[in-house]
Coordinates of N, CA, C and O in Angstrom, one line a residue:
M1 N -24.0 -0.1 27.2 CA -23.0 -0.6 26.1 C -21.8 -0.9 27.7 O -21.0 0.1 28.9
S2 N -21.7 -2.0 28.1 CA -19.8 -2.4 28.3 C -18.3 -1.9 27.6 O -19.3 -1.7 26.4
K3 N -17.8 -1.9 28.8 CA -16.5 -1.1 28.3 C -15.9 -1.7 26.8 O -15.3 -0.8 25.8
I4 N -15.9 -3.1 26.9 CA -15.3 -4.1 25.9 C -16.6 -4.8 24.2 O -15.8 -3.9 23.0
S5 N -18.2 -3.7 24.5 CA -18.5 -3.4 23.2 C -18.5 -2.0 23.0 O -18.4 -1.6 21.7
K6 N -18.3 -1.0 23.5 CA -18.1 0.8 23.7 C -16.4 0.0 22.5 O -16.5 1.3 21.3
Q7 N -15.7 -0.4 22.6 CA -14.4 -1.0 22.5 C -15.0 -0.7 20.8 O -14.1 -0.9 19.7
I8 N -15.6 -2.4 20.5 CA -15.6 -2.9 19.9 C -16.7 -1.8 18.0 O -16.6 -1.6 16.7
Y9 N -17.7 -0.7 19.0 CA -18.1 -0.1 18.2 C -17.3 0.3 17.7 O -17.5 1.1 16.7
E10 N -16.6 1.4 18.7 CA -15.3 2.7 18.4 C -14.1 2.1 16.5 O -14.0 2.3 15.4
F11 N -14.0 -0.3 17.2 CA -13.5 -0.2 16.4 C -14.3 -0.6 14.7 O -14.0 -0.6 13.9
E12 N -14.7 -0.7 15.3 CA -16.3 -1.0 13.5 C -16.3 0.1 12.5 O -15.5 0.3 11.9
I13 N -16.4 1.3 13.5 CA -16.9 2.5 13.1 C -15.1 3.4 11.8 O -15.0 3.1 10.5
E14 N -14.2 2.5 12.7 CA -12.8 2.9 12.1 C -12.2 1.1 10.2 O -12.2 2.2 10.0
V15 N -12.9 0.4 10.5 CA -12.7 -0.1 9.9 C -14.5 -0.9 8.7 O -14.1 -0.6 7.2
S16 N -15.3 -0.7 9.2 CA -16.6 -0.6 8.5 C -17.0 1.3 8.6 O -18.1 0.6 7.6
G17 N -16.7 2.0 8.9 CA -17.1 3.2 8.3 C -18.1 2.9 9.4 O -19.1 2.3 10.2
E18 N -19.2 5.0 10.0 CA -20.3 4.3 11.2 C -21.9 3.9 9.9 O -22.5 3.6 11.4
D19 N -21.6 4.4 9.1 CA -23.3 3.8 8.5 C -23.4 2.2 8.9 O -24.7 2.2 8.9
E20 N -21.9 2.2 8.4 CA -22.0 -0.2 8.6 C -22.1 0.1 10.0 O -22.8 -0.5 11.2
A21 N -20.8 0.7 10.7 CA -21.1 0.1 12.0 C -22.9 -0.1 13.2 O -22.5 0.1 13.9
K22 N -23.1 1.5 12.9 CA -24.5 1.9 13.6 C -25.9 0.3 12.9 O -26.8 -0.1 13.7
Q23 N -25.2 -0.4 11.8 CA -26.5 -1.3 11.7 C -26.2 -2.3 12.3 O -27.0 -3.3 12.4
F24 N -24.6 -2.2 13.3 CA -24.5 -3.2 13.4 C -24.4 -3.4 15.0 O -24.3 -4.8 15.8
K25 N -24.4 -2.3 15.5 CA -24.5 -1.6 17.0 C -25.7 -2.6 17.2 O -24.9 -2.3 18.7
P26 N -26.7 -2.9 17.4 CA -27.5 -3.8 19.0 C -27.1 -5.5 19.3 O -26.7 -5.1 19.9
E27 N -26.3 -4.9 17.5 CA -25.5 -6.8 18.3 C -24.6 -6.6 19.5 O -23.7 -7.6 19.4
I28 N -23.9 -5.5 18.2 CA -22.6 -5.0 19.3 C -22.8 -4.2 20.5 O -22.1 -5.0 21.9
D29 N -23.6 -3.6 20.9 CA -24.6 -3.8 22.7 C -24.9 -5.1 23.4 O -24.4 -4.3 24.7
K30 N -24.6 -5.8 23.3 CA -24.8 -7.2 22.8 C -23.6 -7.9 24.1 O -23.5 -8.6 24.3
I31 N -22.7 -7.1 23.6 CA -21.0 -7.9 23.6 C -20.8 -7.3 24.9 O -20.7 -5.9 25.7
T32 N -21.3 -8.8 25.4 CA -20.0 -8.6 26.8 C -18.4 -9.4 27.8 O -17.6 -8.8 28.4
T33 N -17.9 -9.7 26.3 CA -17.2 -11.0 27.2 C -16.2 -10.4 26.4 O -16.6 -10.7 24.1
I34 N -14.8 -10.5 25.5 CA -13.7 -11.9 25.2 C -14.7 -11.9 23.7 O -14.6 -12.9 22.7
E35 N -14.3 -13.2 24.7 CA -16.0 -15.5 24.0 C -16.5 -14.7 22.5 O -17.0 -14.7 21.8
E36 N -17.6 -13.8 24.0 CA -19.2 -12.3 23.3 C -18.7 -12.5 21.1 O -19.3 -12.3 20.9
A37 N -17.6 -11.5 21.9 CA -17.4 -10.7 20.8 C -16.5 -11.5 19.4 O -16.7 -11.1 18.0
R38 N -15.7 -12.5 19.8 CA -15.0 -13.5 19.5 C -16.1 -14.8 18.2 O -16.4 -14.6 16.4
T39 N -17.2 -15.0 18.9 CA -17.8 -15.1 18.1 C -19.0 -14.5 17.1 O -19.5 -14.8 16.3
Y40 N -19.3 -12.7 17.6 CA -19.9 -11.8 16.7 C -18.9 -12.4 15.8 O -19.4 -11.7 14.0
Y41 N -17.5 -12.0 15.7 CA -17.3 -11.5 14.6 C -16.6 -12.9 12.8 O -16.8 -13.1 12.3
G42 N -16.9 -14.1 14.3 CA -16.9 -15.2 13.0 C -17.6 -15.4 12.8 O -17.7 -15.6 12.2
E43 N -19.7 -15.4 13.8 CA -20.2 -16.1 13.2 C -21.2 -14.7 12.3 O -22.2 -15.0 11.6
V44 N -21.4 -13.8 13.1 CA -22.0 -12.8 12.8 C -21.9 -11.8 11.6 O -22.5 -12.1 10.5
R45 N -20.6 -11.7 11.3 CA -19.8 -10.8 10.2 C -18.7 -11.7 9.3 O -18.7 -11.9 8.4
G46 N -18.5 -13.9 10.5 CA -18.3 -14.2 9.2 C -16.7 -13.5 8.8 O -16.2 -13.9 7.6
W47 N -16.2 -12.8 9.8 CA -14.7 -12.5 9.2 C -13.7 -13.5 9.4 O -12.6 -13.8 9.0
S48 N -14.1 -14.6 10.4 CA -12.7 -15.8 10.6 C -12.5 -16.3 9.4 O -11.3 -17.5 9.4
D49 N -13.2 -16.1 8.7 CA -12.8 -16.7 6.5 C -11.8 -16.1 5.8 O -11.8 -16.3 4.6
D50 N -12.1 -15.2 6.2 CA -11.4 -14.0 5.1 C -9.5 -13.0 5.6 O -9.7 -13.1 7.4
S51 N -8.8 -13.8 4.8 CA -7.2 -14.4 6.1 C -6.8 -12.6 6.4 O -6.0 -11.9 7.4
D52 N -7.2 -11.6 5.4 CA -7.3 -10.2 5.5 C -7.6 -9.8 7.4 O -6.8 -9.2 7.7
L53 N -8.9 -9.4 7.0 CA -9.3 -9.5 8.1 C -9.6 -10.0 8.8 O -9.5 -9.6 10.6
R54 N -8.9 -11.5 9.6 CA -9.0 -12.4 10.1 C -7.7 -11.5 11.5 O -7.1 -11.5 13.1
E55 N -6.5 -11.0 10.8 CA -4.8 -10.1 11.8 C -5.9 -9.1 12.4 O -5.4 -9.3 13.6
V56 N -6.9 -8.5 11.7 CA -7.3 -6.6 12.1 C -8.2 -8.0 13.8 O -7.6 -7.2 14.9
L57 N -9.3 -8.9 13.5 CA -9.3 -8.9 14.4 C -8.8 -9.6 15.9 O -9.5 -9.6 16.3
I58 N -8.7 -10.4 15.9 CA -7.1 -11.3 16.0 C -6.3 -9.7 17.0 O -6.3 -9.6 18.1
D59 N -6.0 -8.5 16.8 CA -5.6 -7.8 16.9 C -5.9 -6.5 17.6 O -6.4 -6.8 18.7
L60 N -7.7 -6.4 17.6 CA -8.8 -5.8 18.2 C -9.0 -7.1 19.7 O -9.4 -6.6 20.5
L61 N -9.5 -8.5 19.4 CA -9.2 -9.2 20.5 C -7.6 -8.9 21.3 O -8.9 -8.7 22.8
L62 N -6.6 -9.4 21.2 CA -5.8 -9.2 22.4 C -5.8 -7.3 22.9 O -5.9 -7.1 24.2
T63 N -6.8 -6.6 21.9 CA -6.4 -5.5 23.1 C -8.0 -4.6 23.9 O -7.7 -4.3 24.6
L64 N -8.4 -6.2 23.9 CA -10.5 -5.3 24.9 C -9.5 -6.3 26.1 O -9.2 -7.0 26.4
K65 N -9.9 -5.7 27.3 CA -10.6 -5.4 28.2 C -11.6 -5.4 29.0 O -12.8 -4.3 28.8

């Protein structure tokens, strides 16, 4: 698990709850770059079409290191 994927998993637990985060953990574990995180949330989770979640996602992407 990369540092980015760990941050995303922790974020998922906060936003979606631990049970749902565990469902997506195999996909999250593959994320190693900010671009992959953006693709994951845009394509896998479909958050880019949700205006409420888009702001939360932007905040997350800005904090990833």
